[in-house]
Structure formats: structure tokens, C-alpha cells
Amino acid sequence: MRLHSLALRDFRGVKDRTVRFRALGTTVVVGDNEVGKSSLVEAFGLIFDLPDDSKSTRIKEIQPVGQDVGPEVTAELSLGGRELTYSKRWLKNRSTELTIVEADGRRQSWTGREAHNEAERLFREHVDPVLWQTLMVSQGQSLVLPTPADAEPLITAVTAESGTPVDGASMPLVTAVEHEYLRYWTPRGKPTGDFARSAKSVDAAELAFKQALQAMEEVQSDIRRAERLNLDVDDVANRLTDHLTTVEALRERKQATDEILLRRDSVRSRAETARARLENHTRTRLDRERLLDEVERFTKFEADLAARRADAELVAKTAAETVQAAEAALADVVELKDLRRTEVQIAERRVSDLMDRAELDRLVGQQTELVDVRARIAAAGTILDRIKVDDAIVAALEDGRAAVVEARAALAAGVPEVTVRRLGAEAVELSGTGLEGDVPAELGFDDTANLLVSGELVVGVPGQVEVTVRAGGEAATLRSRVDDAVRREKDLLKKAGVKDVAAARELLRKADTALAELNEARRTEKALTAGGDPGERIAVLTARLGVGEDEEAEAGDSGAKRAAVEGVPGQMSLFEEFASPHDTLFDGFEQPEAEPDDLAGAQRALETARDGLAEAERLLTDAEFARAQAGKAADEDRSEAQNARARSELAGERLAAALESLEAARTVLDDEAVATAEAEATAEVEAMLEELTAVQAQAAEAGADEVAGELNHALAVAKRLQDERDRLRDALRTTEGRLEQSGRDGLATRRDLAELELAAVRTEHESLLRRAEAARRVHETLSRHRAEAQTKYSEPLQSRIEALGRSVYGPSFRVWLDDDLAVAERELDGVRLSVEALSTGAQEQLAIITRLAISHLVSTGEGSVPVIFDDALGWSDKARLRDMGALLGRAGDHGQIIVLTCMPDRYEYVPKATFITLDG
């Protein structure tokens, strides 16, 4: 089979596309992700698998989402010596058309279901499904190695090439042996069928016989157990009788010692009572001492808090007086602020009138100013026309100057610096080449010359010494860079027509100034003419000023009567006023001068009035702050006084409570009686302890404390012996009951029947075993011969894989195939590994080589199919891509190879490949 073209329309995301393939050679289809490369392979499979009326979900999935269209596929291919054109459309306007051109030129056509059936018949007749699935590598399956043992065209090809029949025996015999083997054994060699059931029957009969024997053995065991239990019961009963005699003796001894223990307990109880009475008297003495300490401490604390309370109340009184003084000062400042606000309003009206007059004067002189502005525009334009220096030229000059400075700095760092100083009367002469700076011919007395030597410097004292200093080879390069930088700078200065960078900057500054002047003049011209004819505005202002003169005179008279306030004291003065409340805060203020007639004077008067108002507002803020601070301090002092009073009262209450508690305690028992009672209780406790010691010695001598433990232990032993006797009796009764039941069940008869059943099933199983072993030996012998034949016919495929692989890996490449003709192991450079142990890239390359070898073997037969790789060689390095590309190119000389990829760089080394690019 050869695929010539595929046309898709309304298929998934593909609107309309036709792709043509080379019948012989390698075709690389390139496209981005989701452009529809994999859809080509899917479409070719669907056109042969499903009729046009199919309701399969596979058809619904290929219809574009949200579009009522019918997916359509058209394929042109060669199949069995015929040329086929096969078209099919699903879902919408369904149709199927098949056109076949025979080898002799005859043409036949089918439509509908007949076309589908004929195409399906031809495809099944000429395309082996195993070979087709083996050579079509879908996306993500490039690592799967093929197992083509069931591909009939491949088996036919290797058989023909090797000259060995596939089977070592006739197929009827093989089938019969296989059928007989499978009657007794599974393909993995496990028993099955009647043979397996017979083995299970033997196991069951053996288990039944074993259980019957075990039951008989259990009866014998129960007889022996019953005899042993009778002996154990008698032994435990005798031991229990002897032990009960010892228990009675311990009971009598305990009764004799119980009286001593009762007397000891009585003395111990009275001693505890005396000790508790002593603790109560001791607690009473400690409480009395605590009450005395509290009375003394609270008395001292109450006196201290009373003194603090008096001090806090005095401070609070002083703070209240300070608050009153601050409130009086605040009222005065509020009155001053109102006066300053009135003065500001009068000054603002005066300034407004004078500004109207100034506006009138400005309008009158507007024409004159326009003439002047236009003259400035012309002058600035003339200056800009003469200046040719711009920012780019200045930047170039600055870069040139920087290059000169850098070159000279590099020269200074890379050449020797020589300092020559004349110390004596002899003359010192200097000469040389490549010297930086002014070089005097001769140094005067005590003169010094600092020189950078980039060439040669000669320092000589006539008739005495001559010193020559030469710079290294690098100095010439540094000097050349300095000369080049200086030359470039001079060229730029000449081009700009200036003597240095400063002059260029000055010209640029003048140009900027002229441009700013020009822009400013134009803006001024626009502003002067923006209002239109100034005559109307002059008339309005003249009329308004004629009405406003009388108002101005009245305002001036009323303002003259008001006195301005000056020299208002600051915040510290306010606190001084608080200290002297009889002084007047605003005494000594002078009357303001007469209002000026000019605008500047009026504005100064307005500013003065506003400053006065601001000062008054500041004084008001200060006074409010002082009032707030004084109030805050007064509140804090008042709170402190209240706290002191509360603490003093609380201390008095605690002192009274302590005195009351002390008096109440003394009413019950005075201080001397407390000490006497504690002493008497101490003597009583000591007497009780002496008596308790004597009784304890008597109890220890009689062993009273140990008797109870010994009796309890003896009772526990008696209880254990009784339990042991009862347990043995119960076990004896259970065993006797089991023996009685065994006699009724007929266990001997059951054993005989199980033995007969086991003999019968063993006989039947041995017969089946002989037949099963015979079938297995025949099957193994036939399989061994078939394996030997398979080894011979697998050699052509193995040889073809190794031949192709050596072109990639070198002459040491070898492979071994398994029974399914799949590559099982690979050897390279003497190292033999299983396929699973290879790297991902090596597995993918081996899978591609195997498929190309299969294609090469079947390419000459009618059963050949194209090799299709969808997104392969994703794990190969650059060198392997080059070798695999060359291999794909050679493989294309023998068959049809189609590669689908979104990475065309992987296949740039495939010679003679045809590249087809799919657009989105």
C-alpha cells in the first residue's frame, strides 16, 4: 500500500487542507501544535473503519465544536496494484464514494454502503493489521518496540529470504498436539481441566483420610488424658487438706495479736488529736503575730499617705488658679483676632480698587508692549538662524573630549613618570621625544620638572653624566591613542566652528536662551492678544472706578478711626500674664499710619493686616494651647489629688480593719494565753509519742503486723489449690464426655471408608497423569523443533536491524530477538544490556531502526505499508539526530516513510526529504 494524498475538510480544527506524499521516499510534515498533524493519521483510519451513517462517539469528536458541518476525508492510495480514490463525509450530507483504476486502465465506481464494503474488503485483503499497527507510530508511542511475530507479510518475507519453512511440522499435527496439551495443561504449564480436578480430588481424599486418622489418635490421647487427670485430682485434694490445717493455726495467732493492734491504734489516734491541737495553737500564735505586724505597718502607711494627700490638694488648687488666668488671656486674644479681621477686610477692598486702576494702565500700554514683544521675536529668530551648534554636536564634542582625557589618563598610567630636580651648580639639560607637558631645555637652580615619558627622555649634566629613560612598547600604542583622540577632537571643533567644548556649550546655551526668549515672547504675544479689543475692558474699568471713589473715601475714613494692634506678646508672655493677672495684655499699641494711594503700598498694608491677623491667630492658637495645657495639668493634678485622697482613705480603712481584727482576737484569747496554750499542747504531744513508742515495741515483739500478711498469703494459696482442683475435675468431665461421644460416632468406620476413597481417586489420577505427561513431552519436543526453525527464519530480520544499526552506532552494534521477533537485548562496544536497561533516547532509536528494518523486508511485497512516525526523535542528542536523519534518508529509497513533527530541526539531516509545512 502507498498513500498518495489526504484531504480533510471540517475535521476537528482543520477547515480545508490537502497533503500529498511521496510514493517512495521520506516526507516530513511540519506544523505547530494543534495544527492538525495527528488528525491526518486519525482521518485515514476512520475512513476505512466507520461507515458514513455511524453513530460512534469517534465521529462526534471530530466534528468542530459549535458548527453544524459534516467532517469529510478523501484519500488517494495504491492498494493491490490498483489506484483508489476514496471519499467519505459523516453527520451532515452523508456520502461515500470509491473509484478504482485497475492496472489495465479499467475504472470502477461505488457509492454509499457498497463503496464502504468494497474499500473495507480491499483493505483487509491487502493490508495486514498487525503490520499496519506495527509501522504506524502514533504520538507518544515512539518508545514502544514492535513485536511483529504475528505480521503475516513479515513472516512470509523472512521465510522466503531464509529458505526455511515457518513450522517444523504440519499445521494439523501442531493443532492436534496443542489441543491435547491444553486438555491437561495451561499455556504456562499449570494443570487444568479434568487433570487439575483429579489432583484436587486426590488432595481432598488424602485430607479426609488424614482427618479420620487424626480423630482416632485424638481418642487414644483422650483416654491417656483421663487417666492422668484422675491422678492429678487426687494429688491436689491431698495438698489442699494439709494446707487448710496451716490456715487454721494462723487464724488463732492473729486473734491473739489483734488486741495489741487495737491498743496501738487507740494511742496513735490520741497522738494525732494532740498533734492537731498543737497545730491549731501554733496557727493562732502566728495569726496574732501577723495582726500585730499589720497594725504597725498600716499605721505608718496611713501617716505617709495623709502627707501626700495634703501636697496633692495644694498642687491642684494652684493648677485651678493657672487655668483661670489662661482663660482670661484667651478671651483677650479672641477680641484682638476680631479687630485684625476687620482691618484685613478694609485693606482687601483698597487693594481691589488699586488693582482695577493698574489693570486700566496695563490695557492702555498693551499696544506698546505688543510692539516690543514682536521686536523680541524677530531678534531671537535672527540669533537662532546664526547658531549652528545643536545637542548632537555638543554631545559629540563632549565624547571627543572624554576620549582625550581617557587616552591621556591611560598614557599617564602606562608610561613612566620622571621627576628631575636640579640640586647643584652644574646645569641640567633635558631633551627627548614623546614627552607630555612643557619640557624646558635646561633646569634652573632648585627647579623641578615632572614629565610623562612615552618615547625617550635624555637628562644630562654636561661633562659628568647623561641618563636616558625609554618607555616600553605599550607606550607607543598609548601615545597613538592620545594623538588619535586629540585629532578627532580638533576635527569636531573645526566642524562646529568653535575653539573648545566650553565655547560650543556657550553657543548652545545662547541658542537655548534665544529659543526660550522666542517662546516666551510668542506666549506673551498670544496672552496680550487673547482678550481681543482692550477698549471694552477699559470702558468697564473706567465706569467702575468712577463709582468706587466715594466708597473708597468712606472706607478710608472709617479705617482711620480704627487703631491697629502691634507688638502682641508671644506664648511665654501669656504665661507671664498668668503670673501677674493685674497687668493689661494689650497696653501700648499704636495707631496705624494713613492708607497709601499706590497699589504696592496698599498691598503692603494688606500684607501687614494679614500678618497682624496671622499673628492674632497664632496668639489665639498659643492661648488655646496654653488653656488646654493648663486644663490638662489641672485635670492631672486634680486626679492625682483624688487618687491620693482615695489611697489615704483606703489605708485608714485597712488600719481600722486590722485594729478591729486584733481586738476581736484578744477578746477570745489574750497574747499571754496564746503562748501558754501552745506550750501545754507541745507537752501533751510529747507524752503521746512516748506511749505510742512503747506500744509499737510490744507489737513488734509479738509480730502482730506480719500475722495478717501470712494469713492472707495462706488463704490465697488455699484458694489457688481449690481452683486447681476444680479445673482438673472440669477437664476430667470434658474428656470423659468426648470419649463417650467418640464411641457413638463410629470413628473406626469413617477411617476405613476414607482409606478406600483415597485408593480409588489415586488410581484415576495416576491414569490422567500418564496421559498428561505424554501430551507435555510431545508438546515440548514439537516446540523445541519449532523454536529451532524460528531461530533460522528470524535471522533475516536480525541481520537487517544490525545492518541499519551499525550505520548509527558503529560496527560493534548487535541485537538479539525473542520468540515474538522483538528486540530483547543490545550489545555495543562489548557491553550487552536488556532493552529496559537502555536510556530513553537509545530505546527510541532502537524502535525506529526495528520498524525501518521491517519496512525494508516487506517493501518488495504486495503487503507493504507506509512507515508513519508522529513526533519521534524527541530524546536524541545532536550527533544521534544526524545519524538517524541519514538512516531515514536511506530507508526512504526502499519504501514510503511519513514523519509528522512540530520540530523540523530534528530532521534537517534527512537527505532527499520532502518537507511540507502546515499553516494554522
Short mmCIF file of N, CA, C and O in Angstrom, two decimals, residues 280-352:
data_model
loop_
_atom_site.label_atom_id
_atom_site.label_comp_id
_atom_site.label_asym_id
_atom_site.label_seq_id
_atom_site.Cartn_x
_atom_site.Cartn_y
_atom_site.Cartn_z
N ASN A 280 -3.18 23.79 115.83
CA ASN A 280 -4.14 24.90 115.95
C ASN A 280 -3.57 26.02 116.82
O ASN A 280 -3.70 27.21 116.49
N HIS A 281 -2.95 25.66 117.96
CA HIS A 281 -2.40 26.70 118.84
C HIS A 281 -1.24 27.42 118.14
O HIS A 281 -1.09 28.65 118.30
N THR A 282 -0.42 26.67 117.40
CA THR A 282 0.68 27.33 116.66
C THR A 282 0.13 28.28 115.60
O THR A 282 0.62 29.40 115.42
N ARG A 283 -0.93 27.87 114.90
CA ARG A 283 -1.54 28.73 113.89
C ARG A 283 -2.12 29.98 114.53
O ARG A 283 -2.03 31.09 113.98
N THR A 284 -2.71 29.83 115.73
CA THR A 284 -3.27 31.01 116.43
C THR A 284 -2.16 31.98 116.80
O THR A 284 -2.32 33.21 116.64
N ARG A 285 -1.01 31.46 117.27
CA ARG A 285 0.10 32.37 117.63
C ARG A 285 0.61 33.10 116.38
O ARG A 285 0.86 34.32 116.42
N LEU A 286 0.73 32.39 115.26
CA LEU A 286 1.23 33.04 114.03
C LEU A 286 0.25 34.10 113.54
O LEU A 286 0.65 35.18 113.07
N ASP A 287 -1.06 33.82 113.62
CA ASP A 287 -2.06 34.83 113.22
C ASP A 287 -1.97 36.06 114.10
O ASP A 287 -2.11 37.21 113.61
N ARG A 288 -1.76 35.87 115.45
CA ARG A 288 -1.66 37.02 116.35
C ARG A 288 -0.43 37.88 115.98
O ARG A 288 -0.52 39.11 115.94
N GLU A 289 0.68 37.23 115.69
CA GLU A 289 1.88 37.98 115.29
C GLU A 289 1.64 38.73 113.97
O GLU A 289 2.08 39.86 113.79
N ARG A 290 0.93 38.08 113.01
CA ARG A 290 0.64 38.75 111.73
C ARG A 290 -0.23 39.99 111.93
O ARG A 290 0.00 41.04 111.32
N LEU A 291 -1.27 39.89 112.85
CA LEU A 291 -2.14 41.04 113.10
C LEU A 291 -1.36 42.19 113.72
O LEU A 291 -1.57 43.37 113.35
N LEU A 292 -0.43 41.89 114.59
CA LEU A 292 0.37 42.96 115.21
C LEU A 292 1.25 43.64 114.15
O LEU A 292 1.38 44.87 114.15
N ASP A 293 1.83 42.83 113.26
CA ASP A 293 2.66 43.42 112.19
C ASP A 293 1.82 44.30 111.28
O ASP A 293 2.26 45.39 110.86
N GLU A 294 0.61 43.86 110.90
CA GLU A 294 -0.24 44.65 110.00
C GLU A 294 -0.65 45.97 110.64
O GLU A 294 -0.68 47.02 109.98
N VAL A 295 -0.97 45.95 111.94
CA VAL A 295 -1.35 47.20 112.60
C VAL A 295 -0.19 48.19 112.56
O VAL A 295 -0.37 49.38 112.26
N GLU A 296 1.00 47.71 112.84
CA GLU A 296 2.16 48.62 112.82
C GLU A 296 2.41 49.14 111.41
O GLU A 296 2.66 50.34 111.21
N ARG A 297 2.33 48.25 110.39
CA ARG A 297 2.63 48.66 109.01
C ARG A 297 1.56 49.61 108.46
O ARG A 297 1.88 50.63 107.82
N PHE A 298 0.26 49.31 108.72
CA PHE A 298 -0.81 50.17 108.21
C PHE A 298 -0.80 51.53 108.90
O PHE A 298 -1.19 52.55 108.30
N THR A 299 -0.36 51.59 110.16
CA THR A 299 -0.29 52.88 110.86
C THR A 299 0.73 53.79 110.18
O THR A 299 0.47 54.97 109.91
N LYS A 300 1.89 53.23 109.87
CA LYS A 300 2.94 54.01 109.21
C LYS A 300 2.50 54.40 107.79
O LYS A 300 2.70 55.55 107.36
N PHE A 301 1.86 53.48 107.05
CA PHE A 301 1.44 53.75 105.67
C PHE A 301 0.36 54.82 105.62
O PHE A 301 0.35 55.70 104.75
N GLU A 302 -0.56 54.81 106.62
CA GLU A 302 -1.65 55.79 106.65
C GLU A 302 -1.10 57.18 106.90
O GLU A 302 -1.56 58.17 106.30
N ALA A 303 -0.08 57.35 107.76
CA ALA A 303 0.52 58.66 108.02
C ALA A 303 1.21 59.19 106.76
O ALA A 303 1.10 60.37 106.42
N ASP A 304 1.92 58.31 106.03
CA ASP A 304 2.62 58.74 104.81
C ASP A 304 1.63 59.19 103.74
O ASP A 304 1.81 60.22 103.09
N LEU A 305 0.52 58.46 103.55
CA LEU A 305 -0.48 58.83 102.54
C LEU A 305 -1.21 60.11 102.91
O LEU A 305 -1.62 60.90 102.04
N ALA A 306 -1.40 60.40 104.19
CA ALA A 306 -2.05 61.66 104.59
C ALA A 306 -1.19 62.85 104.20
O ALA A 306 -1.70 63.89 103.73
N ALA A 307 0.16 62.72 104.36
CA ALA A 307 1.05 63.82 103.95
C ALA A 307 0.99 64.01 102.43
O ALA A 307 0.93 65.15 101.94
N ARG A 308 0.99 62.91 101.68
CA ARG A 308 0.90 63.03 100.21
C ARG A 308 -0.42 63.64 99.79
O ARG A 308 -0.48 64.41 98.82
N ARG A 309 -1.47 63.34 100.46
CA ARG A 309 -2.79 63.89 100.12
C ARG A 309 -2.79 65.39 100.29
O ARG A 309 -3.30 66.14 99.43
N ALA A 310 -2.18 65.90 101.35
CA ALA A 310 -2.14 67.36 101.58
C ALA A 310 -1.34 68.04 100.46
O ALA A 310 -1.75 69.09 99.94
N ASP A 311 -0.20 67.45 100.06
CA ASP A 311 0.61 68.04 98.99
C ASP A 311 -0.16 68.05 97.68
O ASP A 311 -0.14 69.05 96.93
N ALA A 312 -0.85 66.98 97.34
CA ALA A 312 -1.60 66.91 96.07
C ALA A 312 -2.73 67.92 96.04
O ALA A 312 -3.00 68.54 95.00
N GLU A 313 -3.43 68.14 97.12
CA GLU A 313 -4.53 69.11 97.14
C GLU A 313 -4.00 70.52 96.96
O GLU A 313 -4.63 71.36 96.29
N LEU A 314 -2.82 70.84 97.51
CA LEU A 314 -2.22 72.16 97.32
C LEU A 314 -1.85 72.36 95.86
O LEU A 314 -2.12 73.44 95.28
N VAL A 315 -1.27 71.36 95.21
CA VAL A 315 -0.91 71.47 93.79
C VAL A 315 -2.15 71.64 92.93
O VAL A 315 -2.19 72.43 91.98
N ALA A 316 -3.24 70.93 93.21
CA ALA A 316 -4.47 71.05 92.43
C ALA A 316 -5.06 72.44 92.54
O ALA A 316 -5.59 73.00 91.57
N LYS A 317 -5.00 73.07 93.74
CA LYS A 317 -5.51 74.43 93.92
C LYS A 317 -4.73 75.41 93.07
O LYS A 317 -5.30 76.29 92.40
N THR A 318 -3.39 75.28 93.08
CA THR A 318 -2.55 76.16 92.26
C THR A 318 -2.87 75.99 90.77
O THR A 318 -2.94 76.96 90.02
N ALA A 319 -3.07 74.75 90.30
CA ALA A 319 -3.39 74.50 88.89
C ALA A 319 -4.72 75.12 88.51
O ALA A 319 -4.89 75.64 87.40
N ALA A 320 -5.70 75.12 89.38
CA ALA A 320 -7.00 75.75 89.08
C ALA A 320 -6.84 77.25 88.88
O ALA A 320 -7.46 77.85 87.99
N GLU A 321 -6.02 77.92 89.70
CA GLU A 321 -5.77 79.36 89.52
C GLU A 321 -5.09 79.63 88.18
O GLU A 321 -5.41 80.60 87.49
N THR A 322 -4.17 78.75 87.77
CA THR A 322 -3.50 78.91 86.48
C THR A 322 -4.49 78.79 85.33
O THR A 322 -4.44 79.53 84.34
N VAL A 323 -5.45 77.91 85.41
CA VAL A 323 -6.48 77.75 84.37
C VAL A 323 -7.30 79.01 84.24
O VAL A 323 -7.63 79.47 83.13
N GLN A 324 -7.68 79.63 85.35
CA GLN A 324 -8.47 80.87 85.30
C GLN A 324 -7.70 81.97 84.58
O GLN A 324 -8.26 82.71 83.75
N ALA A 325 -6.38 82.10 84.89
CA ALA A 325 -5.58 83.12 84.22
C ALA A 325 -5.49 82.84 82.72
O ALA A 325 -5.57 83.76 81.89
N ALA A 326 -5.34 81.56 82.30
CA ALA A 326 -5.25 81.21 80.88
C ALA A 326 -6.55 81.51 80.17
O ALA A 326 -6.56 81.96 79.02
N GLU A 327 -7.70 81.32 80.81
CA GLU A 327 -8.99 81.61 80.17
C GLU A 327 -9.16 83.11 79.97
O GLU A 327 -9.70 83.56 78.95
N ALA A 328 -8.69 83.93 80.92
CA ALA A 328 -8.79 85.39 80.76
C ALA A 328 -7.93 85.85 79.57
O ALA A 328 -8.36 86.68 78.75
N ALA A 329 -6.70 85.31 79.46
CA ALA A 329 -5.83 85.67 78.34
C ALA A 329 -6.45 85.22 77.02
O ALA A 329 -6.36 85.94 76.01
N LEU A 330 -7.11 84.06 76.97
CA LEU A 330 -7.74 83.57 75.75
C LEU A 330 -8.85 84.50 75.29
O LEU A 330 -8.99 84.80 74.10
N ALA A 331 -9.65 85.05 76.20
CA ALA A 331 -10.73 85.98 75.83
C ALA A 331 -10.15 87.25 75.21
O ALA A 331 -10.69 87.78 74.22
N ASP A 332 -9.03 87.76 75.76
CA ASP A 332 -8.41 88.96 75.19
C ASP A 332 -7.91 88.71 73.78
O ASP A 332 -8.06 89.55 72.88
N VAL A 333 -7.32 87.53 73.53
CA VAL A 333 -6.79 87.22 72.20
C VAL A 333 -7.91 87.05 71.19
O VAL A 333 -7.79 87.45 70.03
N VAL A 334 -9.05 86.52 71.58
CA VAL A 334 -10.20 86.39 70.68
C VAL A 334 -10.67 87.77 70.23
O VAL A 334 -10.98 88.01 69.05
N GLU A 335 -10.72 88.75 71.17
CA GLU A 335 -11.12 90.12 70.82
C GLU A 335 -10.12 90.73 69.85
O GLU A 335 -10.51 91.40 68.87
N LEU A 336 -8.81 90.49 70.08
CA LEU A 336 -7.78 91.02 69.17
C LEU A 336 -7.94 90.43 67.77
O LEU A 336 -7.79 91.13 66.77
N LYS A 337 -8.25 89.13 67.66
CA LYS A 337 -8.40 88.50 66.35
C LYS A 337 -9.55 89.13 65.56
O LYS A 337 -9.44 89.37 64.35
N ASP A 338 -10.68 89.41 66.21
CA ASP A 338 -11.81 90.04 65.51
C ASP A 338 -11.41 91.40 64.96
O ASP A 338 -11.79 91.78 63.84
N LEU A 339 -10.64 92.19 65.73
CA LEU A 339 -10.18 93.51 65.29
C LEU A 339 -9.28 93.37 64.07
O LEU A 339 -9.43 94.11 63.08
N ARG A 340 -8.35 92.39 64.07
CA ARG A 340 -7.44 92.21 62.94
C ARG A 340 -8.19 91.76 61.70
O ARG A 340 -7.84 92.15 60.58
N ARG A 341 -9.24 90.96 61.84
CA ARG A 341 -10.01 90.50 60.68
C ARG A 341 -10.70 91.69 60.00
O ARG A 341 -10.75 91.79 58.77
N THR A 342 -11.23 92.66 60.77
CA THR A 342 -11.86 93.85 60.21
C THR A 342 -10.85 94.67 59.41
O THR A 342 -11.15 95.16 58.30
N GLU A 343 -9.65 94.82 59.94
CA GLU A 343 -8.61 95.58 59.23
C GLU A 343 -8.25 94.90 57.92
O GLU A 343 -8.00 95.56 56.90
N VAL A 344 -8.17 93.56 57.87
CA VAL A 344 -7.85 92.85 56.64
C VAL A 344 -8.93 93.09 55.59
O VAL A 344 -8.63 93.31 54.40
N GLN A 345 -10.19 93.09 55.97
CA GLN A 345 -11.28 93.30 55.00
C GLN A 345 -11.19 94.69 54.38
O GLN A 345 -11.37 94.88 53.16
N ILE A 346 -10.88 95.73 55.19
CA ILE A 346 -10.74 97.09 54.66
C ILE A 346 -9.57 97.15 53.69
O ILE A 346 -9.68 97.73 52.60
N ALA A 347 -8.44 96.54 54.04
CA ALA A 347 -7.27 96.57 53.16
C ALA A 347 -7.53 95.83 51.86
O ALA A 347 -7.06 96.25 50.80
N GLU A 348 -8.28 94.73 51.91
CA GLU A 348 -8.57 93.98 50.68
C GLU A 348 -9.41 94.82 49.73
O GLU A 348 -9.19 94.79 48.51
N ARG A 349 -10.40 95.58 50.24
CA ARG A 349 -11.19 96.44 49.35
C ARG A 349 -10.32 97.51 48.72
O ARG A 349 -10.46 97.84 47.53
N ARG A 350 -9.36 98.07 49.49
CA ARG A 350 -8.46 99.09 48.95
C ARG A 350 -7.57 98.52 47.86
O ARG A 350 -7.39 99.14 46.81
N VAL A 351 -7.04 97.34 48.05
CA VAL A 351 -6.19 96.71 47.05
C VAL A 351 -6.96 96.41 45.78
O VAL A 351 -6.46 96.58 44.67
N SER A 352 -8.24 95.97 45.92
CA SER A 352 -9.05 95.67 44.74
C SER A 352 -9.23 96.90 43.86
O SER A 352 -9.10 96.83 42.64
#
